[in-house]
Coordinates of C-alpha atoms and ligand atoms in Angstrom, one line a residue:
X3 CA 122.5 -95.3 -98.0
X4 CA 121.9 -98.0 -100.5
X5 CA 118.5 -98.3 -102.1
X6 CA 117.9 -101.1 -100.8
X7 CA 118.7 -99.7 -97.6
X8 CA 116.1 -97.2 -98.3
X9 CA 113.6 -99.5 -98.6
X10 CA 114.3 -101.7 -95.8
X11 CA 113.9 -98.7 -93.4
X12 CA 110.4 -97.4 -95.0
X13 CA 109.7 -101.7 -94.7
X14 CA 110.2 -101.1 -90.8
X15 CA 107.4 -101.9 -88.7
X16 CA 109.0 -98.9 -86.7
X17 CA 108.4 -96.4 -89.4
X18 CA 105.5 -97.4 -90.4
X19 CA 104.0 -96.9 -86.5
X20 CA 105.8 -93.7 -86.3
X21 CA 104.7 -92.6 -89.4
X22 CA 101.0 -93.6 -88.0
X23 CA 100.9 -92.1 -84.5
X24 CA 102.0 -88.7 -86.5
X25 CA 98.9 -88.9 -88.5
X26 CA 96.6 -89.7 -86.2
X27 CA 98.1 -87.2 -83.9
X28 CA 98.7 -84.1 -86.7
X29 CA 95.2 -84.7 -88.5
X30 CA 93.0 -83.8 -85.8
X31 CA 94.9 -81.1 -84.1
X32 CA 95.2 -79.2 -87.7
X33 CA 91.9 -80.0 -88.3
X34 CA 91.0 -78.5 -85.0
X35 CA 93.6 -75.3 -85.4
X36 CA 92.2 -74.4 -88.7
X37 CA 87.7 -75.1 -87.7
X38 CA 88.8 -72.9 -84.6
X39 CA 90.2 -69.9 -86.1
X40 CA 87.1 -70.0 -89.0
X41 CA 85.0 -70.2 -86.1
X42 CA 86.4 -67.3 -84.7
X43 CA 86.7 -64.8 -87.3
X44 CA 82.8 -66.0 -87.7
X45 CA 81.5 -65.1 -84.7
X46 CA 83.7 -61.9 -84.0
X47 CA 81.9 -60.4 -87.6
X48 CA 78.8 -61.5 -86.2
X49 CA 79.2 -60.1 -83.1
X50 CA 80.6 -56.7 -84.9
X51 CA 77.6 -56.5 -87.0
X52 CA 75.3 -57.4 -84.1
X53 CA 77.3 -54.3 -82.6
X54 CA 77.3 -51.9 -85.6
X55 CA 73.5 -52.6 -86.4
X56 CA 71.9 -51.8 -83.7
X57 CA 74.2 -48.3 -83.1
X58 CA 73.1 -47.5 -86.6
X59 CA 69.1 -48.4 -86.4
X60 CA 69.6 -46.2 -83.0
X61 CA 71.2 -43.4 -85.4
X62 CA 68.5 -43.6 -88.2
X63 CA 66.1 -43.0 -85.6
X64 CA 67.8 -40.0 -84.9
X65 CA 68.1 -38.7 -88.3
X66 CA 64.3 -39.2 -88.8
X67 CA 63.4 -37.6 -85.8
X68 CA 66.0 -34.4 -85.7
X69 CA 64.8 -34.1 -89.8
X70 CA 68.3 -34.5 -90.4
X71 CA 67.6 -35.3 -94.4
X72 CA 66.7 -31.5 -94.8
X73 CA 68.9 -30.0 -92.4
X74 CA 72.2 -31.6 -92.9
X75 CA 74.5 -29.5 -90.6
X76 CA 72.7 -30.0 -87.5
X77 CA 75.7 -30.4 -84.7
X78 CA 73.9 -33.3 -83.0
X79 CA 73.6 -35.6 -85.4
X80 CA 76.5 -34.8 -87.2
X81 CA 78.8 -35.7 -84.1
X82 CA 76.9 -38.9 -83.6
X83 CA 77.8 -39.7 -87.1
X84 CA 81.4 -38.8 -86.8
X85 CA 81.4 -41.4 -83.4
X86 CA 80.4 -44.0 -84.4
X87 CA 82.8 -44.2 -87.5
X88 CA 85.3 -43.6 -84.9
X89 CA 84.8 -46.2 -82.6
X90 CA 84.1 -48.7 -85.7
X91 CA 86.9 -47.3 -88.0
X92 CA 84.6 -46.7 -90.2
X93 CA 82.3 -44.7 -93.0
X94 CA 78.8 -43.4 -92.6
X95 CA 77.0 -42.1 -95.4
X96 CA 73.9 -40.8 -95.6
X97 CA 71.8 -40.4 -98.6
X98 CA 68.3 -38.5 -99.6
X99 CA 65.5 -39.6 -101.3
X100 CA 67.1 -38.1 -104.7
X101 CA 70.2 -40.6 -104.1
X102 CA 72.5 -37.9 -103.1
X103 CA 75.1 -38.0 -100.5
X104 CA 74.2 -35.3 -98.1
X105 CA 76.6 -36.5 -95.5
X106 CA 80.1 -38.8 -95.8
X107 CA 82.4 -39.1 -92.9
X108 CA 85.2 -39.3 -94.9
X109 CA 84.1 -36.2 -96.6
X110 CA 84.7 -37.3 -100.1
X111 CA 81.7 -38.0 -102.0
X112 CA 79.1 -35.6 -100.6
X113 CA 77.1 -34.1 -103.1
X114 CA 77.2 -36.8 -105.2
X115 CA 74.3 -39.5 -106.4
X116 CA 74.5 -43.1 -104.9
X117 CA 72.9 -46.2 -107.3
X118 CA 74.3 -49.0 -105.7
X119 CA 72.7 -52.2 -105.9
X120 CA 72.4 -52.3 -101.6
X121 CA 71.2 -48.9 -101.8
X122 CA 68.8 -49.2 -104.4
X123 CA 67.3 -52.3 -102.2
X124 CA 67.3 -50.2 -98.9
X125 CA 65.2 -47.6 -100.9
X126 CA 62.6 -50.5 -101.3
X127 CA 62.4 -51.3 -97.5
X128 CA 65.3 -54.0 -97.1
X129 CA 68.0 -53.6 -94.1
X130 CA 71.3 -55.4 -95.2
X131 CA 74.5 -56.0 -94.3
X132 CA 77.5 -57.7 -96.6
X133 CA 80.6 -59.0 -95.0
X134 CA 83.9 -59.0 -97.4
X135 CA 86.0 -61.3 -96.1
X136 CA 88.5 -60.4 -99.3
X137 CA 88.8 -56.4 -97.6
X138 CA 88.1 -56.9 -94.6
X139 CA 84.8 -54.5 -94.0
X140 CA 81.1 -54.8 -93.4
X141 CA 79.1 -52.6 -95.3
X142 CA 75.3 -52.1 -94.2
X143 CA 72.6 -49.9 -95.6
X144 CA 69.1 -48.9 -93.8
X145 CA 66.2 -47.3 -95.0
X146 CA 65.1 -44.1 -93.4
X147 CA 61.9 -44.1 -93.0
X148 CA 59.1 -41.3 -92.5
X149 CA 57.8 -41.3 -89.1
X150 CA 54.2 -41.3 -89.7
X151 CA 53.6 -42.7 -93.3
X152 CA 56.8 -45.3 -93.3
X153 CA 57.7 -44.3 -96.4
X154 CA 61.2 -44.5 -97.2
X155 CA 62.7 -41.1 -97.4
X156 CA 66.8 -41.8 -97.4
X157 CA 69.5 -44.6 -96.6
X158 CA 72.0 -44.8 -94.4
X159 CA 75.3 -46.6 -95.7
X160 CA 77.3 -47.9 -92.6
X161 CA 80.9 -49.7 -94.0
X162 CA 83.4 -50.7 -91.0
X163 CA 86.1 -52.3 -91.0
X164 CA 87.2 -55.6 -89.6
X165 CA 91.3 -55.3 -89.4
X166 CA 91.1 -55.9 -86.3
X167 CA 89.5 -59.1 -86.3
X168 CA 92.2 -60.1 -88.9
X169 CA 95.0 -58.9 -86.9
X170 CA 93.6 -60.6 -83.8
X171 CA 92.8 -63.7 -85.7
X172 CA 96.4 -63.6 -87.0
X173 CA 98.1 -63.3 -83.3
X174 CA 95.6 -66.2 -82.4
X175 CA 97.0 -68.5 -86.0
X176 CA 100.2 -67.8 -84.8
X177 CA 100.2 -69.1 -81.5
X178 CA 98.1 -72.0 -82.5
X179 CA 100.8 -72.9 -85.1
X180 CA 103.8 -72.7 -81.9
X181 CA 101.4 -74.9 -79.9
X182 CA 101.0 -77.4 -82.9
X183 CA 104.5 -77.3 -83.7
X184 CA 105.2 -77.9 -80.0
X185 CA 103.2 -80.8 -80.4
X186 CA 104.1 -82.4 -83.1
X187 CA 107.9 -82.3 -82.0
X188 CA 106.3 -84.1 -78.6
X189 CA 104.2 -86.2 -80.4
X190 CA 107.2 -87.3 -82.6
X191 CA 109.0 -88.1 -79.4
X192 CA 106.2 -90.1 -78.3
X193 CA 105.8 -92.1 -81.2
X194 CA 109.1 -92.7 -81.7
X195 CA 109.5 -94.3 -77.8
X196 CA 105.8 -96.0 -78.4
X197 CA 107.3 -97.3 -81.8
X198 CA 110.3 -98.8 -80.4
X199 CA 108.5 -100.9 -77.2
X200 CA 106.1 -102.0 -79.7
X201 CA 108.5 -102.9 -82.2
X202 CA 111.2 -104.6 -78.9
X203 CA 109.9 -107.9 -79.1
X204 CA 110.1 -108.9 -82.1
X205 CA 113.7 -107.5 -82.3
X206 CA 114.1 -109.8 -79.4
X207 CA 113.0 -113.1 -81.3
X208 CA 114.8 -112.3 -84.3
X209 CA 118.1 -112.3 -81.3
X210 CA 116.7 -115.2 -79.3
X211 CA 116.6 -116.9 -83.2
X212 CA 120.4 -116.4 -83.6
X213 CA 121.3 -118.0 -80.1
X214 CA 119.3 -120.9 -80.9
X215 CA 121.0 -121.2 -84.2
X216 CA 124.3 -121.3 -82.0
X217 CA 123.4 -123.6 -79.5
X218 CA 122.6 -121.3 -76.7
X219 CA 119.3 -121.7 -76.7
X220 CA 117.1 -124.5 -77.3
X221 CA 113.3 -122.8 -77.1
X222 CA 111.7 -119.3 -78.3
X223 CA 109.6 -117.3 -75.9
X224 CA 108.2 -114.3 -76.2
X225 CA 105.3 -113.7 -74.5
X226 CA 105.0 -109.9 -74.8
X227 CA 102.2 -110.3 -77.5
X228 CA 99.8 -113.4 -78.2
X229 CA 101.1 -113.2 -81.9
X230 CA 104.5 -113.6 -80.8
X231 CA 103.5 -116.5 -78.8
X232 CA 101.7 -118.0 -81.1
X233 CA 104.9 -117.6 -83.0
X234 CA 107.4 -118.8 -80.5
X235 CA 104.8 -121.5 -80.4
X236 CA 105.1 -122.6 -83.7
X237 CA 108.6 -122.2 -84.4
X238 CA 109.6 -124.2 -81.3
X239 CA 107.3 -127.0 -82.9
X240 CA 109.3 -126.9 -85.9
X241 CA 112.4 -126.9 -84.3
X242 CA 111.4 -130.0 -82.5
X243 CA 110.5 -131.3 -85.6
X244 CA 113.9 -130.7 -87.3
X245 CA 115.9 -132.0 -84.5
X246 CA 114.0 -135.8 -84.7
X247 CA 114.8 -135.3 -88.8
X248 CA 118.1 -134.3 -88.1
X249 CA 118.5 -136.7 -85.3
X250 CA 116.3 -140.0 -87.4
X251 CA 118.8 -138.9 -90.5
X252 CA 122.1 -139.5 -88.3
X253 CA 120.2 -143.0 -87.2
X254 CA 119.6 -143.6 -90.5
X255 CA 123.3 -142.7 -91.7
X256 CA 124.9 -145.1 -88.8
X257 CA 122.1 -147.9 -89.9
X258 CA 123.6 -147.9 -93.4
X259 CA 126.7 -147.9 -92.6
X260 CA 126.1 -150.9 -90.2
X261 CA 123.6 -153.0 -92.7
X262 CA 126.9 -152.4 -95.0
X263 CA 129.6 -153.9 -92.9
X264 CA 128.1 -156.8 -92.2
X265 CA 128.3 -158.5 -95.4
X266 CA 132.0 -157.1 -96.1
X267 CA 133.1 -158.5 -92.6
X268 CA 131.2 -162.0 -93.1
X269 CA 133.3 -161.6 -95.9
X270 CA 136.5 -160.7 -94.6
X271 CA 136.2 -163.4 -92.3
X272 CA 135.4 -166.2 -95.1
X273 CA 138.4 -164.8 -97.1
X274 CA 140.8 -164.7 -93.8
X275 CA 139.9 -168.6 -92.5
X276 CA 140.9 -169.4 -96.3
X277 CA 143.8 -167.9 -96.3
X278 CA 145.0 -169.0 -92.7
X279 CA 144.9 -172.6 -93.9
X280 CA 147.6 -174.6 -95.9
X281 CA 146.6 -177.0 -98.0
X282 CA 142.8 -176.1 -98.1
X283 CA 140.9 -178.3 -100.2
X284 CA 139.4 -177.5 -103.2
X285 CA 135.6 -178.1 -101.9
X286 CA 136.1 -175.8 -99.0
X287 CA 137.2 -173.1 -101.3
X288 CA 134.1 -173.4 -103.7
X289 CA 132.0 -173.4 -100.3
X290 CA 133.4 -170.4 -99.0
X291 CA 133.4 -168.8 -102.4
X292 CA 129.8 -169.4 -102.6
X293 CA 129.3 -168.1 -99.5
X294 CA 131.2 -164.9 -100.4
X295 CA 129.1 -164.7 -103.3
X296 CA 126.0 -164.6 -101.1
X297 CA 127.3 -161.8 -99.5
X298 CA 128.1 -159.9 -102.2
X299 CA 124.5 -160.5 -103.5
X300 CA 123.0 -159.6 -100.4
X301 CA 125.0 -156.3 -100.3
X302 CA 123.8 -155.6 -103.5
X303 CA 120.3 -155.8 -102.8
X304 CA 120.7 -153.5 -99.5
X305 CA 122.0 -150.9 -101.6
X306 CA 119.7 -151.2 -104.5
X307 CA 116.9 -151.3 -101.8
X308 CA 118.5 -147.9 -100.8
X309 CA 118.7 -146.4 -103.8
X310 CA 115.2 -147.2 -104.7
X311 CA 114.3 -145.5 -101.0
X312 CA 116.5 -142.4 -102.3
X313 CA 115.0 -142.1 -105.2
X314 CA 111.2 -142.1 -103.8
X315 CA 112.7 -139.6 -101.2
X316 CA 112.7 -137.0 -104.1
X317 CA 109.8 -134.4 -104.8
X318 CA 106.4 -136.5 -105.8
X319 CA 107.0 -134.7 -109.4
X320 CA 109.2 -137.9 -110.0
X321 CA 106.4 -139.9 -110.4
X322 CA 105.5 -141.5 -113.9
X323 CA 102.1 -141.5 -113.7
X324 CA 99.6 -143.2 -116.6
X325 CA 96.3 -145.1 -116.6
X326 CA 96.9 -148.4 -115.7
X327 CA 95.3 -151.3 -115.5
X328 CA 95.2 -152.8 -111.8
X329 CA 94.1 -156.4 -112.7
X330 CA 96.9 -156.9 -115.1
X331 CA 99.5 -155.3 -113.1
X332 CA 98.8 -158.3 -110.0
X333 CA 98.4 -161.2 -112.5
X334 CA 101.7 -159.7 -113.0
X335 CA 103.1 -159.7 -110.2
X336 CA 102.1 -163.3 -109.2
X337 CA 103.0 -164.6 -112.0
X338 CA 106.8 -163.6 -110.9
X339 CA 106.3 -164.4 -107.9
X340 CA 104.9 -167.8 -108.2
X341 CA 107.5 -169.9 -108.3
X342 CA 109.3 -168.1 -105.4
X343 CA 106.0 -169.1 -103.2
X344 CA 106.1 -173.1 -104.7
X345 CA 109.6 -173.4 -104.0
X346 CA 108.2 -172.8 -100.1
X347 CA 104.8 -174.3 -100.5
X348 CA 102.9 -171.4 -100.0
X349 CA 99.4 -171.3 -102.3
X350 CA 99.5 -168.0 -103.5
X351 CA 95.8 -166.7 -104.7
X352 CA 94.4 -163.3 -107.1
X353 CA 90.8 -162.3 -106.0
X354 CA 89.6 -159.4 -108.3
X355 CA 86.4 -158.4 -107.5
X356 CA 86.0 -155.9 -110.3
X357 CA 88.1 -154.7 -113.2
X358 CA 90.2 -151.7 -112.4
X359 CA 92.1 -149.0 -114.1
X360 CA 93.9 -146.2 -112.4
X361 CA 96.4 -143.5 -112.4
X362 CA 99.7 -144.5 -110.9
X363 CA 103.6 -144.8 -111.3
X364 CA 103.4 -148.6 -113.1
X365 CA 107.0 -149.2 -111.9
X366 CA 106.5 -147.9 -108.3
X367 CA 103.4 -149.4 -107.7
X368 CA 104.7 -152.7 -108.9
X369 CA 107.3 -152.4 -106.5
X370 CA 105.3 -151.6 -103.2
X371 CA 102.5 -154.7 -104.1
X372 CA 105.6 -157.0 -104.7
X373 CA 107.3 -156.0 -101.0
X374 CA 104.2 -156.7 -99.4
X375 CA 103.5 -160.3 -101.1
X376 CA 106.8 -161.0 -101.5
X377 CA 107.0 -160.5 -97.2
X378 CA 103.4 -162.5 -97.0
X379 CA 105.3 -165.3 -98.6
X380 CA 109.0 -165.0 -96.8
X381 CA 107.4 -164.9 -93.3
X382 CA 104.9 -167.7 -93.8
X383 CA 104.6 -171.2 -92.7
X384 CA 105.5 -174.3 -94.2
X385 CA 101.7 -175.1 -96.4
X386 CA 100.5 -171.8 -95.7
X387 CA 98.9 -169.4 -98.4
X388 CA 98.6 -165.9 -99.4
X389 CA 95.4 -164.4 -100.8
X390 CA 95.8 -161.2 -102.8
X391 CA 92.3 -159.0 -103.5
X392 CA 91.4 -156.1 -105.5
X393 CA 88.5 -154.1 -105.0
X394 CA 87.3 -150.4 -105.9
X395 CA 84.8 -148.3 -105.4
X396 CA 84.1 -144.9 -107.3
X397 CA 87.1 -142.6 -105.5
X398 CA 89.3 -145.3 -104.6
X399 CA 91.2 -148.6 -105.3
X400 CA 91.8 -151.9 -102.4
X401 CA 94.5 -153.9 -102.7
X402 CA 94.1 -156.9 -99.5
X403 CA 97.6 -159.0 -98.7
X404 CA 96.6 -161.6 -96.2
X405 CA 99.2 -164.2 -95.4
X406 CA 98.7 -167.2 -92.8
X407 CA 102.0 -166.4 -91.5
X408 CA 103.8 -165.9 -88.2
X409 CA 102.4 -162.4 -87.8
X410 CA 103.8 -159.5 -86.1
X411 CA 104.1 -158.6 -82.5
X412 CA 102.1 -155.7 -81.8
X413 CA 104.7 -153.8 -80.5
X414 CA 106.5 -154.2 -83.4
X415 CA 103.7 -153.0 -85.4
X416 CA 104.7 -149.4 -84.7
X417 CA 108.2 -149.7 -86.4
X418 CA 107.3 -152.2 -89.1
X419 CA 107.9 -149.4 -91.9
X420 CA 111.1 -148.0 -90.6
X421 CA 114.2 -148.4 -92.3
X422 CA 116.1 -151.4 -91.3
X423 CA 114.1 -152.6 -88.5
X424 CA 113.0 -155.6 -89.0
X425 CA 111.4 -157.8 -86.0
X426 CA 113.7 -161.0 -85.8
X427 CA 117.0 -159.7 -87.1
X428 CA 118.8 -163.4 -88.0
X429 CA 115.5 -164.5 -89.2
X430 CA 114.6 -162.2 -91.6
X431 CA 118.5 -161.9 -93.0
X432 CA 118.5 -166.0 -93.4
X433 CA 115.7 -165.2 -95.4
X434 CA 117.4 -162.4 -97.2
X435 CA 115.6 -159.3 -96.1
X436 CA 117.0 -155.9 -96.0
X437 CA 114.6 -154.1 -93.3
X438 CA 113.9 -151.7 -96.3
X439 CA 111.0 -153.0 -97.9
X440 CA 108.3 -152.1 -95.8
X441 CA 109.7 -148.7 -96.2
X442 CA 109.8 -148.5 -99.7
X443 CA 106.4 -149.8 -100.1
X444 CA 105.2 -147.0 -97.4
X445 CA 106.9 -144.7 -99.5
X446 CA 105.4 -145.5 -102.9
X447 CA 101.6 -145.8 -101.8
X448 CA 101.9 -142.5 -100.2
X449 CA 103.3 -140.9 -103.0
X450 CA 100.5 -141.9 -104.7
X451 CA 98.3 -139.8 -101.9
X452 CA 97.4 -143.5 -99.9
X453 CA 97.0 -145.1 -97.0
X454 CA 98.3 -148.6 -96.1
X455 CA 97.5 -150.1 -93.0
X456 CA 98.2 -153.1 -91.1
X457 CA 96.6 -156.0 -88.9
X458 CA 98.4 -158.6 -87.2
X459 CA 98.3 -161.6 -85.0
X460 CA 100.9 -163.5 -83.9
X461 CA 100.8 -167.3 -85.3
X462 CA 97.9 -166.4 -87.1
X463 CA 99.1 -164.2 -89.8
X464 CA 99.3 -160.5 -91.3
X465 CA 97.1 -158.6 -93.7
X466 CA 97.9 -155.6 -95.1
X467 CA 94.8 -153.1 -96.7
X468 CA 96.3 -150.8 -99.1
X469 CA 93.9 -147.7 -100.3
X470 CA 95.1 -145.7 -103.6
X471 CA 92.6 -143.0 -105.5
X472 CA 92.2 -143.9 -109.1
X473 CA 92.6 -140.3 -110.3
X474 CA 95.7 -139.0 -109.3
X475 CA 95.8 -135.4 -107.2
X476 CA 98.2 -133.5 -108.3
X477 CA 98.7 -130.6 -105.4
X478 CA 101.5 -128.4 -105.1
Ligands
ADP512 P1 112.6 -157.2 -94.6 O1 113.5 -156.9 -95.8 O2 113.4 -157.6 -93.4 O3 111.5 -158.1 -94.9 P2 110.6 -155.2 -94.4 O4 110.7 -153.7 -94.2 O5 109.9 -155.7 -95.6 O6 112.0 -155.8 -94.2 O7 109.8 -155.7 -93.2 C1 110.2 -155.3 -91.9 C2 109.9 -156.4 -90.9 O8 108.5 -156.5 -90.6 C3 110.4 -157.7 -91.3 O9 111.7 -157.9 -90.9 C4 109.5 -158.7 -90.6 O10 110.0 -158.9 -89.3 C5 108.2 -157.9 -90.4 N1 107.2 -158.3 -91.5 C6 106.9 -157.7 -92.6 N2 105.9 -158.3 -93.3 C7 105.5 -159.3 -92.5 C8 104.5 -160.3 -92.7 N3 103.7 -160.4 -93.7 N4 104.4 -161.2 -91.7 C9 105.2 -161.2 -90.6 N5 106.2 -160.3 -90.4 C10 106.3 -159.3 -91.4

């Protein structure tokens, strides 16, 4: 395997939710296995030296009241002694008031003087007992004290030992660790069936992803989870969306193509009729060549209008943004434009309310505000006029194109700024439109993050409210 590989695996949502139902399942049962046998080997001391203390207190009695401290060879008591370290596997020693041993089960110390710490305590009155876990024994030493005056006259050392608890808590560890072993391989199986249900669906969309890719399929839905839903959800919305691009780019391809031909075959058919004739005179050739000529011009402004729509098509970073002042750039503009609007009569008017500067694309901007008068003018009446305003206020800027002209049906309105549609088709190519213009103009204000907006009555005339902030946003 590849590292890569490697990492994709561990990347798995599969491993990952293997990996957790393990935990969650190991943790507690260890934590479980190991508090259970502690408690265990707790208790089963406890219990022994509940055990072992109260046989011994029962012995000292005895020792007291047989006077066993001066007569150590008394059958009784000596039996008793040799019982209990029997039954307890253990060590009984008893000592006299001068710490010596006077008795020892094991027979190995007797005789000898005893200064242990325990001892020296139970010779002050204490009763204790000392488990060593490390060992494995309890040792326990009791005062022996004088029947009538209390007095402590010996101690009895009791030391037993707790193998057996070991050895029993060892069987018990051992089967614990088979039964958590058993469960984890159960546990493993578990998770790794749990794992792959949970992990199904998605495996599914990432299939149902591929058909749709080839054609088979034209919607996602998963419904196992509300995520993947949501997720079916949103990619079928996207996919809706990229068929109308797909589908609004071939429109736009075959538009082209179309808006290109027809100049070439008004062309073509000019060139043909003056070629069929004999003898054609030398007016009807300059006619026709003329009219050739307006064709060619015609086509040259469709694809320089494209172009320019291309080129605004491109990331927003193309823009050439500087501070610019508004007022100038429309005295600008209709000072171009002027002579365009006499040659038709139209009165064309500038209405700044206040002086403006903003940051914008001079060359872009210029272009969209021209469009926009430039139609005001080409789909006006004979006399009519076109008023031009420019307000701000302290986010934004207004630019107002009102024409009296012959307005816009209103269900053209809609399609005004699509490319190449244009509302009387002979009309607006007599007068030399492309169908672009709008669209450009769209294009450039909302690359400046505005708004343009349109109102329109048929006969009456068109006005056209363009918003654009004064501080460009730059988002990415
Ligand atoms: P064109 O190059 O044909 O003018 P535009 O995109 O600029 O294309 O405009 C699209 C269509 O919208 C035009 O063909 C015209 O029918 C209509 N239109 C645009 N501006 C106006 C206006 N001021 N008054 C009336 N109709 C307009």
């Amino acid at each position: 395997m590849t590292k890569k590989k490697i990492r994709d695996f561990f990347k798995g949502l599969k491993i990952r939710l293997i990996l957790l139902f393990l935990v969650i399942g190991i943790v507690p049962m260890t934590a479980l296995r190991v508090g259970m046998l502690r408690s265990y080997e707790k208790k089963a001391v406890s219990n022994r030296e509940i055990d072992v203390l109260s046989q011994a207190r029962i012995l000292t009695n005895q020792i007291i009241f047989n006077n066993y401290l001066e007569n150590a060879d008394l059958e009784l008591i000596n039996t008793q002694l040799e019982q209990l370290s029997n039954i307890y596997d253990g060590r009984i020693i008893v000592i006299n008031d001068s710490f010596h041993i006077i008795q020892d089960t094991y027979d190995l110390d007797e005789g000898k003087t005893i200064v242990s710490e325990e001892v020296m305590r139970s010779f002050r009155g204490e009763e204790i007992s000392k488990y060593d876990s490390e060992n494995c024994y309890i040792e326990m030493t009791l005062p022996l004290l004088e029947q009538t005056s209390k007095e402590v006259i010996g101690v009895l050392l009791v030391s037993v030992s707790t193998d057996s608890i070991v050895l029993n808590q060892g069987y018990l560890e051992n089967s614990a660790w088979i039964i958590q072993l058993f469960s984890i391989m159960v546990i493993l199986l578990a998770a790794m069936g749990l794992a792959r249900a949970l992990v199904k669906p998605f495996q599914k969309m990432a299939a149902e992803i591929v058909e749709i890719q080839n054609g088979y399929e034209d919607a996602l839905e998963i419904n196992s989870y509300t995520e993947t839903e949501i997720i079916s959800e949103r990619f079928n919305q996207l996919f809706e969306r990229m068929k109308v691009i797909d589908e609004s780019r071939e429109e736009f391809v075959s538009n082209v193509s179309h808006e290109l031909k027809t100049p070439l075959t008004s062309m073509k058919v000019l060139a043909d009729s003056l070629n069929g004739q004999e003898d054609v005179p030398v007016e009807l050739y300059k006619e026709f060549m003329g009219d050739i000529g307006n064709e060619i011009d015609r086509e040259t402004k469709i694809i320089n209008d494209l172009l320019s729509l291309v080129k605004m098509d491109r990331a927003a970073a193309d823009l050439n943004i500087s501070s610019v002042n508004i007022n100038d750039l429309l005295e600008a503009i209709l000072k171009r434009l002027r002579p365009i609007a006499q040659r038709q009569r139209i009165e064309l008017v500038l209405e700044s309310f206040r002086p403006v500067s903003a940051e914008v694309d001079e060359v872009k901007l210029t272009q969209a505000i021209t469009n926009l008068i430039e139609n005001g003018i080409k789909y006006n009446k004979p006399e009519g006029w076109v008023h031009v305003s420019l307000n701000a206020d302290h986010q934004y800027f207004y630019v107002k194109v009102e024409d009296s002209g012959i307005g816009i049906p209103e269900d053209s309105l809609e399609h005004i700024y699509e490319r190449f549609y244009r509302v009387d088709k002979s009309h607006s190519r007599e007068i030399g439109g492309t169908g672009l213009g709008l669209a450009i103009a769209r294009n450039a204000i909302l690359m400046h993050r505005g708004a343009i907006k349109v109102f329109s009555t048929e006969g009456e005339g068109t006005i056209f409210n363009v918003r654009i902030p004064l501080n460009y946003i730059l988002t990415s």
